[in-house]
């Protein structure tokens, strides 16, 4: 007998590194109340878009000549438009067009821009020169002007508008990804992977890409806000969602002719655009702070 007392109680396993990082990320994300508010608003509008058939009190495209341009009331909380359609129902359904345009177009920009930036930053040489000159040429044209030109060329529809916005947003992700890859490819873990004989493609995708994703995700969140504004602008000009399907931009286009008689026709879609864009910007700022390794 040595007299040593051995503990026979159960041991609590230490959380893994991914669990610790996730907890740390959530704690940092929740420190800012504006981030939580922005995330809640984004989730609210996503729920409105997904469950629009269940939440909309009226058919968004069915007119009623007995309720043309009626002010907000108990029957129509946000009033009616020039054809007697319920504004609240059209706002709810319009969230589908705006959020779809924001998410799909940014997804397209990520699918195009990240691989191009990854190839340009890691390969260098002629690959980088060709891709970056193409990117510089696209960046020379203002984002919205390029989106309008592409949407005009493709034709007026929501699908073509999303494609135009996605292509127009691609150069931002190419340049951001390239810069992050150039900084990451000289790190020790990349040199170690290269010394172990890993092929360039595996090093770029398996080792570099996961470490450059945080700033790309932050930029994607902020770009969704810009894409929503771009979709509203294209719909306002008749190049996006086509009537009678509801879109916040096309609703503003119609409302501009009734500002004196029915100002609520412009206030509702304008407020929806403002609130959603502000919420995505607040969420993006919070993600940037939460993912900043220096903090």
mmCIF file of C-alpha atoms in Angstrom:
data_model
loop_
_atom_site.group_PDB
_atom_site.id
_atom_site.type_symbol
_atom_site.label_atom_id
_atom_site.label_comp_id
_atom_site.label_asym_id
_atom_site.label_seq_id
_atom_site.Cartn_x
_atom_site.Cartn_y
_atom_site.Cartn_z
ATOM 1 C CA UNK A 1 0.000 0.000 0.000
ATOM 2 C CA UNK A 2 1.434 3.278 -1.002
ATOM 3 C CA UNK A 3 -1.205 5.311 0.698
ATOM 4 C CA UNK A 4 -2.066 7.118 -2.494
ATOM 5 C CA UNK A 5 -5.695 7.892 -2.961
ATOM 6 C CA UNK A 6 -6.858 7.478 -6.528
ATOM 7 C CA UNK A 7 -9.873 9.380 -7.676
ATOM 8 C CA UNK A 8 -12.550 7.068 -8.999
ATOM 9 C CA UNK A 9 -15.014 9.812 -9.931
ATOM 10 C CA UNK A 10 -16.013 10.440 -13.544
ATOM 11 C CA UNK A 11 -13.810 12.796 -15.539
ATOM 12 C CA UNK A 12 -15.286 15.576 -17.562
ATOM 13 C CA UNK A 13 -13.867 15.546 -21.073
ATOM 14 C CA UNK A 14 -12.261 18.759 -22.178
ATOM 15 C CA UNK A 15 -14.058 20.380 -25.120
ATOM 16 C CA UNK A 16 -12.292 20.048 -28.449
ATOM 17 C CA UNK A 17 -10.737 22.996 -30.286
ATOM 18 C CA UNK A 18 -13.713 23.376 -32.625
ATOM 19 C CA UNK A 19 -16.094 23.529 -29.663
ATOM 20 C CA UNK A 20 -13.946 26.124 -27.925
ATOM 21 C CA UNK A 21 -13.686 28.226 -31.075
ATOM 22 C CA UNK A 22 -17.425 28.005 -31.662
ATOM 23 C CA UNK A 23 -18.173 29.099 -28.091
ATOM 24 C CA UNK A 24 -15.687 31.937 -28.387
ATOM 25 C CA UNK A 25 -17.204 33.032 -31.700
ATOM 26 C CA UNK A 26 -20.755 33.005 -30.326
ATOM 27 C CA UNK A 27 -19.678 34.895 -27.203
ATOM 28 C CA UNK A 28 -17.941 37.565 -29.265
ATOM 29 C CA UNK A 29 -20.884 37.760 -31.651
ATOM 30 C CA UNK A 30 -23.329 38.257 -28.790
ATOM 31 C CA UNK A 31 -21.370 41.065 -27.139
ATOM 32 C CA UNK A 32 -22.810 43.625 -29.528
ATOM 33 C CA UNK A 33 -26.530 44.172 -29.168
ATOM 34 C CA UNK A 34 -26.727 45.712 -32.650
ATOM 35 C CA UNK A 35 -25.478 42.430 -34.117
ATOM 36 C CA UNK A 36 -28.193 40.463 -32.346
ATOM 37 C CA UNK A 37 -30.832 42.929 -33.513
ATOM 38 C CA UNK A 38 -29.552 42.747 -37.090
ATOM 39 C CA UNK A 39 -29.507 38.952 -37.031
ATOM 40 C CA UNK A 40 -33.024 38.819 -35.598
ATOM 41 C CA UNK A 41 -34.357 41.151 -38.305
ATOM 42 C CA UNK A 42 -32.658 39.103 -41.026
ATOM 43 C CA UNK A 43 -34.191 35.903 -39.626
ATOM 44 C CA UNK A 44 -37.595 37.611 -39.455
ATOM 45 C CA UNK A 45 -37.520 38.597 -43.127
ATOM 46 C CA UNK A 46 -36.216 35.176 -44.100
ATOM 47 C CA UNK A 47 -39.193 33.645 -42.289
ATOM 48 C CA UNK A 48 -41.544 36.042 -44.105
ATOM 49 C CA UNK A 49 -40.045 35.050 -47.448
ATOM 50 C CA UNK A 50 -40.183 31.308 -46.752
ATOM 51 C CA UNK A 51 -43.671 31.237 -45.251
ATOM 52 C CA UNK A 52 -45.200 33.977 -47.429
ATOM 53 C CA UNK A 53 -48.111 31.786 -48.602
ATOM 54 C CA UNK A 54 -49.092 31.182 -44.984
ATOM 55 C CA UNK A 55 -48.475 34.677 -43.621
ATOM 56 C CA UNK A 56 -49.860 36.925 -46.363
ATOM 57 C CA UNK A 57 -53.469 37.837 -45.494
ATOM 58 C CA UNK A 58 -54.492 38.387 -49.146
ATOM 59 C CA UNK A 59 -53.535 37.321 -52.640
ATOM 60 C CA UNK A 60 -50.679 39.686 -53.590
ATOM 61 C CA UNK A 61 -51.701 39.968 -57.258
ATOM 62 C CA UNK A 62 -55.508 39.979 -56.935
ATOM 63 C CA UNK A 63 -56.952 43.471 -57.337
ATOM 64 C CA UNK A 64 -60.152 44.883 -55.869
ATOM 65 C CA UNK A 65 -61.629 48.002 -57.425
ATOM 66 C CA UNK A 66 -63.640 48.647 -54.263
ATOM 67 C CA UNK A 67 -60.440 49.220 -52.242
ATOM 68 C CA UNK A 68 -58.278 51.244 -54.626
ATOM 69 C CA UNK A 69 -55.659 53.343 -52.763
ATOM 70 C CA UNK A 70 -57.256 52.860 -49.357
ATOM 71 C CA UNK A 71 -55.330 54.223 -46.369
ATOM 72 C CA UNK A 72 -54.014 51.823 -43.705
ATOM 73 C CA UNK A 73 -56.859 50.328 -41.675
ATOM 74 C CA UNK A 74 -57.767 47.272 -39.639
ATOM 75 C CA UNK A 75 -58.575 45.363 -42.840
ATOM 76 C CA UNK A 76 -55.396 46.456 -44.650
ATOM 77 C CA UNK A 77 -52.666 47.292 -42.166
ATOM 78 C CA UNK A 78 -50.431 48.977 -44.744
ATOM 79 C CA UNK A 79 -53.160 50.195 -47.060
ATOM 80 C CA UNK A 80 -53.793 49.208 -50.673
ATOM 81 C CA UNK A 81 -52.214 50.154 -53.990
ATOM 82 C CA UNK A 82 -53.555 51.620 -57.240
ATOM 83 C CA UNK A 83 -55.321 48.332 -58.102
ATOM 84 C CA UNK A 84 -56.713 47.653 -54.629
ATOM 85 C CA UNK A 85 -54.094 45.026 -53.755
ATOM 86 C CA UNK A 86 -53.115 44.623 -50.126
ATOM 87 C CA UNK A 87 -49.757 46.298 -49.482
ATOM 88 C CA UNK A 88 -48.814 44.058 -46.547
ATOM 89 C CA UNK A 89 -49.281 40.933 -48.659
ATOM 90 C CA UNK A 90 -47.183 42.415 -51.448
ATOM 91 C CA UNK A 91 -44.446 43.413 -48.990
ATOM 92 C CA UNK A 92 -44.337 39.876 -47.598
ATOM 93 C CA UNK A 93 -44.183 38.292 -51.050
ATOM 94 C CA UNK A 94 -41.736 40.952 -52.223
ATOM 95 C CA UNK A 95 -39.331 39.762 -49.540
ATOM 96 C CA UNK A 96 -38.944 36.583 -51.569
ATOM 97 C CA UNK A 97 -37.707 38.468 -54.616
ATOM 98 C CA UNK A 98 -35.337 40.721 -52.685
ATOM 99 C CA UNK A 99 -33.811 38.064 -50.425
ATOM 100 C CA UNK A 100 -33.601 35.556 -53.267
ATOM 101 C CA UNK A 101 -31.787 38.124 -55.370
ATOM 102 C CA UNK A 102 -29.430 38.939 -52.505
ATOM 103 C CA UNK A 103 -28.574 35.363 -51.548
ATOM 104 C CA UNK A 104 -28.511 33.784 -55.018
ATOM 105 C CA UNK A 105 -26.521 36.571 -56.656
ATOM 106 C CA UNK A 106 -23.939 36.607 -53.863
ATOM 107 C CA UNK A 107 -23.757 32.807 -54.027
ATOM 108 C CA UNK A 108 -23.017 33.112 -57.742
ATOM 109 C CA UNK A 109 -20.379 35.760 -57.057
ATOM 110 C CA UNK A 110 -18.744 33.489 -54.473
ATOM 111 C CA UNK A 111 -18.818 30.505 -56.827
ATOM 112 C CA UNK A 112 -17.075 32.539 -59.526
ATOM 113 C CA UNK A 113 -14.881 34.889 -57.531
ATOM 114 C CA UNK A 114 -13.377 32.657 -54.847
ATOM 115 C CA UNK A 115 -11.878 30.038 -57.232
ATOM 116 C CA UNK A 116 -10.549 32.794 -59.498
ATOM 117 C CA UNK A 117 -8.992 34.651 -56.567
ATOM 118 C CA UNK A 118 -7.583 31.423 -55.156
ATOM 119 C CA UNK A 119 -5.972 30.557 -58.494
ATOM 120 C CA UNK A 120 -4.626 34.070 -59.011
ATOM 121 C CA UNK A 121 -3.177 34.364 -55.514
ATOM 122 C CA UNK A 122 -1.581 30.920 -55.311
ATOM 123 C CA UNK A 123 -0.450 30.299 -58.885
ATOM 124 C CA UNK A 124 0.801 33.814 -59.677
ATOM 125 C CA UNK A 125 2.492 34.436 -62.995
ATOM 126 C CA UNK A 126 0.399 34.652 -66.138
ATOM 127 C CA UNK A 127 -2.625 33.196 -64.379
ATOM 128 C CA UNK A 128 -2.646 36.054 -61.900
ATOM 129 C CA UNK A 129 -1.923 38.657 -64.570
ATOM 130 C CA UNK A 130 -4.797 37.591 -66.826
ATOM 131 C CA UNK A 131 -7.364 37.161 -64.049
ATOM 132 C CA UNK A 132 -6.501 40.411 -62.308
ATOM 133 C CA UNK A 133 -6.527 42.474 -65.511
ATOM 134 C CA UNK A 134 -9.995 41.110 -66.237
ATOM 135 C CA UNK A 135 -11.016 41.946 -62.668
ATOM 136 C CA UNK A 136 -9.593 45.469 -62.925
ATOM 137 C CA UNK A 137 -11.523 46.037 -66.147
ATOM 138 C CA UNK A 138 -14.788 45.057 -64.443
ATOM 139 C CA UNK A 139 -14.006 47.150 -61.365
ATOM 140 C CA UNK A 140 -13.507 50.172 -63.614
ATOM 141 C CA UNK A 141 -17.280 50.139 -64.213
ATOM 142 C CA UNK A 142 -19.491 51.090 -61.251
ATOM 143 C CA UNK A 143 -21.263 48.081 -59.747
ATOM 144 C CA UNK A 144 -24.820 49.251 -60.417
ATOM 145 C CA UNK A 145 -24.058 50.496 -63.943
ATOM 146 C CA UNK A 146 -22.534 47.128 -64.832
ATOM 147 C CA UNK A 147 -25.533 45.302 -63.358
ATOM 148 C CA UNK A 148 -27.947 47.478 -65.375
ATOM 149 C CA UNK A 149 -25.981 46.871 -68.579
ATOM 150 C CA UNK A 150 -25.904 43.100 -68.054
ATOM 151 C CA UNK A 151 -29.585 42.955 -67.094
ATOM 152 C CA UNK A 152 -30.483 44.938 -70.216
ATOM 153 C CA UNK A 153 -28.447 42.555 -72.358
ATOM 154 C CA UNK A 154 -29.914 39.417 -70.735
ATOM 155 C CA UNK A 155 -33.482 40.674 -70.693
ATOM 156 C CA UNK A 156 -35.928 41.760 -67.969
ATOM 157 C CA UNK A 157 -36.608 39.022 -65.423
ATOM 158 C CA UNK A 158 -35.725 38.246 -61.832
ATOM 159 C CA UNK A 159 -33.458 35.351 -62.863
ATOM 160 C CA UNK A 160 -31.505 37.515 -65.293
ATOM 161 C CA UNK A 161 -31.289 40.283 -62.695
ATOM 162 C CA UNK A 162 -29.768 37.848 -60.185
ATOM 163 C CA UNK A 163 -27.239 36.706 -62.797
ATOM 164 C CA UNK A 164 -26.356 40.301 -63.651
ATOM 165 C CA UNK A 165 -25.891 41.249 -59.993
ATOM 166 C CA UNK A 166 -23.837 38.109 -59.293
ATOM 167 C CA UNK A 167 -21.477 38.720 -62.209
ATOM 168 C CA UNK A 168 -21.140 42.384 -61.262
ATOM 169 C CA UNK A 169 -20.213 41.475 -57.663
ATOM 170 C CA UNK A 170 -17.644 38.843 -58.661
ATOM 171 C CA UNK A 171 -14.596 41.165 -58.969
ATOM 172 C CA UNK A 172 -14.846 42.158 -55.298
ATOM 173 C CA UNK A 173 -14.453 38.541 -54.206
ATOM 174 C CA UNK A 174 -11.682 37.872 -56.717
ATOM 175 C CA UNK A 175 -9.580 40.713 -55.365
ATOM 176 C CA UNK A 176 -10.350 39.965 -51.702
ATOM 177 C CA UNK A 177 -9.581 36.241 -52.055
ATOM 178 C CA UNK A 178 -6.369 36.907 -53.968
ATOM 179 C CA UNK A 179 -5.090 39.278 -51.288
ATOM 180 C CA UNK A 180 -5.886 36.836 -48.496
ATOM 181 C CA UNK A 181 -4.251 33.933 -50.348
ATOM 182 C CA UNK A 182 -1.074 35.912 -51.019
ATOM 183 C CA UNK A 183 -0.777 36.612 -47.282
ATOM 184 C CA UNK A 184 -1.571 33.019 -46.276
ATOM 185 C CA UNK A 185 0.637 31.116 -48.712
ATOM 186 C CA UNK A 186 3.840 32.254 -46.967
ATOM 187 C CA UNK A 187 2.680 31.052 -43.549
ATOM 188 C CA UNK A 188 4.509 28.203 -41.800
ATOM 189 C CA UNK A 189 1.653 25.709 -42.074
ATOM 190 C CA UNK A 190 1.618 26.149 -45.869
ATOM 191 C CA UNK A 191 5.377 25.709 -46.065
ATOM 192 C CA UNK A 192 5.074 22.558 -43.959
ATOM 193 C CA UNK A 193 2.347 21.163 -46.207
ATOM 194 C CA UNK A 194 4.487 21.903 -49.237
ATOM 195 C CA UNK A 195 7.520 20.233 -47.641
ATOM 196 C CA UNK A 196 5.452 17.083 -47.038
ATOM 197 C CA UNK A 197 4.875 16.786 -50.775
ATOM 198 C CA UNK A 198 1.240 17.893 -50.993
ATOM 199 C CA UNK A 199 0.222 18.889 -54.532
ATOM 200 C CA UNK A 200 -0.553 22.592 -55.140
ATOM 201 C CA UNK A 201 -4.290 22.015 -55.572
ATOM 202 C CA UNK A 202 -4.556 20.212 -52.225
ATOM 203 C CA UNK A 203 -2.549 22.914 -50.467
ATOM 204 C CA UNK A 204 -4.761 25.654 -51.924
ATOM 205 C CA UNK A 205 -8.078 23.949 -51.186
ATOM 206 C CA UNK A 206 -7.309 21.986 -48.026
ATOM 207 C CA UNK A 207 -4.917 24.306 -46.185
ATOM 208 C CA UNK A 208 -5.257 27.855 -47.508
ATOM 209 C CA UNK A 209 -8.955 28.214 -48.357
ATOM 210 C CA UNK A 210 -10.347 27.374 -44.869
ATOM 211 C CA UNK A 211 -8.050 29.984 -43.333
ATOM 212 C CA UNK A 212 -9.081 32.791 -45.678
ATOM 213 C CA UNK A 213 -12.846 32.160 -45.454
ATOM 214 C CA UNK A 214 -13.709 34.467 -42.495
ATOM 215 C CA UNK A 215 -13.147 37.795 -44.316
ATOM 216 C CA UNK A 216 -14.845 36.377 -47.400
ATOM 217 C CA UNK A 217 -17.933 35.466 -45.367
ATOM 218 C CA UNK A 218 -18.039 38.948 -43.859
ATOM 219 C CA UNK A 219 -17.810 40.498 -47.327
ATOM 220 C CA UNK A 220 -20.561 38.174 -48.542
ATOM 221 C CA UNK A 221 -22.895 39.365 -45.787
ATOM 222 C CA UNK A 222 -22.264 42.996 -46.665
ATOM 223 C CA UNK A 223 -22.607 42.294 -50.380
ATOM 224 C CA UNK A 224 -26.060 40.786 -49.840
ATOM 225 C CA UNK A 225 -27.187 44.221 -48.658
ATOM 226 C CA UNK A 226 -25.775 45.826 -51.812
ATOM 227 C CA UNK A 227 -27.397 43.125 -53.951
ATOM 228 C CA UNK A 228 -30.812 43.811 -52.405
ATOM 229 C CA UNK A 229 -30.463 47.484 -53.299
ATOM 230 C CA UNK A 230 -29.333 46.527 -56.805
ATOM 231 C CA UNK A 231 -32.336 44.220 -57.289
ATOM 232 C CA UNK A 232 -34.681 46.968 -56.117
ATOM 233 C CA UNK A 233 -33.010 49.388 -58.537
ATOM 234 C CA UNK A 234 -33.315 46.976 -61.459
ATOM 235 C CA UNK A 235 -36.966 46.269 -60.625
ATOM 236 C CA UNK A 236 -37.588 50.013 -60.332
ATOM 237 C CA UNK A 237 -36.236 50.389 -63.879
ATOM 238 C CA UNK A 238 -38.290 47.458 -65.148
ATOM 239 C CA UNK A 239 -35.334 45.081 -65.496
ATOM 240 C CA UNK A 240 -36.001 42.824 -62.503
ATOM 241 C CA UNK A 241 -39.141 41.133 -61.190
ATOM 242 C CA UNK A 242 -41.911 41.719 -63.715
ATOM 243 C CA UNK A 243 -45.472 42.826 -62.827
ATOM 244 C CA UNK A 244 -47.834 41.669 -61.492
ATOM 245 C CA UNK A 245 -45.421 39.688 -59.294
ATOM 246 C CA UNK A 246 -44.528 41.841 -56.265
ATOM 247 C CA UNK A 247 -41.107 43.387 -55.856
ATOM 248 C CA UNK A 248 -40.144 46.241 -53.568
ATOM 249 C CA UNK A 249 -38.414 48.091 -56.395
ATOM 250 C CA UNK A 250 -41.318 47.850 -58.834
ATOM 251 C CA UNK A 251 -43.701 48.870 -56.038
ATOM 252 C CA UNK A 252 -41.657 52.040 -55.565
ATOM 253 C CA UNK A 253 -41.767 52.677 -59.294
ATOM 254 C CA UNK A 254 -45.565 52.595 -59.263
ATOM 255 C CA UNK A 255 -45.801 54.573 -56.011
ATOM 256 C CA UNK A 256 -43.841 57.541 -57.362
ATOM 257 C CA UNK A 257 -46.939 58.578 -59.311
ATOM 258 C CA UNK A 258 -49.155 58.617 -56.216
ATOM 259 C CA UNK A 259 -46.988 60.329 -53.598
ATOM 260 C CA UNK A 260 -49.601 63.025 -52.924
ATOM 261 C CA UNK A 261 -52.699 60.828 -53.005
ATOM 262 C CA UNK A 262 -51.332 57.639 -51.382
ATOM 263 C CA UNK A 263 -47.949 58.151 -49.705
ATOM 264 C CA UNK A 264 -48.220 54.779 -47.911
ATOM 265 C CA UNK A 265 -47.619 53.069 -51.263
ATOM 266 C CA UNK A 266 -44.035 54.342 -51.200
ATOM 267 C CA UNK A 267 -43.417 54.224 -47.449
ATOM 268 C CA UNK A 268 -43.939 50.470 -47.054
ATOM 269 C CA UNK A 269 -41.506 49.144 -49.703
ATOM 270 C CA UNK A 270 -39.030 51.918 -48.947
ATOM 271 C CA UNK A 271 -39.037 51.072 -45.254
ATOM 272 C CA UNK A 272 -38.673 47.342 -46.030
ATOM 273 C CA UNK A 273 -35.587 47.954 -48.174
ATOM 274 C CA UNK A 274 -34.080 50.257 -45.551
ATOM 275 C CA UNK A 275 -34.660 47.853 -42.655
ATOM 276 C CA UNK A 276 -33.324 44.751 -44.450
ATOM 277 C CA UNK A 277 -30.218 46.491 -45.788
ATOM 278 C CA UNK A 278 -29.493 48.015 -42.385
ATOM 279 C CA UNK A 279 -29.942 44.609 -40.704
ATOM 280 C CA UNK A 280 -27.479 42.894 -43.064
ATOM 281 C CA UNK A 281 -24.946 45.663 -42.525
ATOM 282 C CA UNK A 282 -25.294 45.376 -38.744
ATOM 283 C CA UNK A 283 -24.904 41.594 -38.980
ATOM 284 C CA UNK A 284 -21.853 41.957 -41.226
ATOM 285 C CA UNK A 285 -20.187 44.379 -38.813
ATOM 286 C CA UNK A 286 -20.754 41.946 -35.968
ATOM 287 C CA UNK A 287 -19.330 39.030 -37.937
ATOM 288 C CA UNK A 288 -16.260 41.084 -38.782
ATOM 289 C CA UNK A 289 -15.607 41.796 -35.108
ATOM 290 C CA UNK A 290 -16.326 38.210 -34.038
ATOM 291 C CA UNK A 291 -14.005 36.727 -36.664
ATOM 292 C CA UNK A 292 -11.172 39.186 -36.094
ATOM 293 C CA UNK A 293 -8.279 37.129 -34.656
ATOM 294 C CA UNK A 294 -6.566 40.246 -33.301
ATOM 295 C CA UNK A 295 -9.365 40.986 -30.836
#
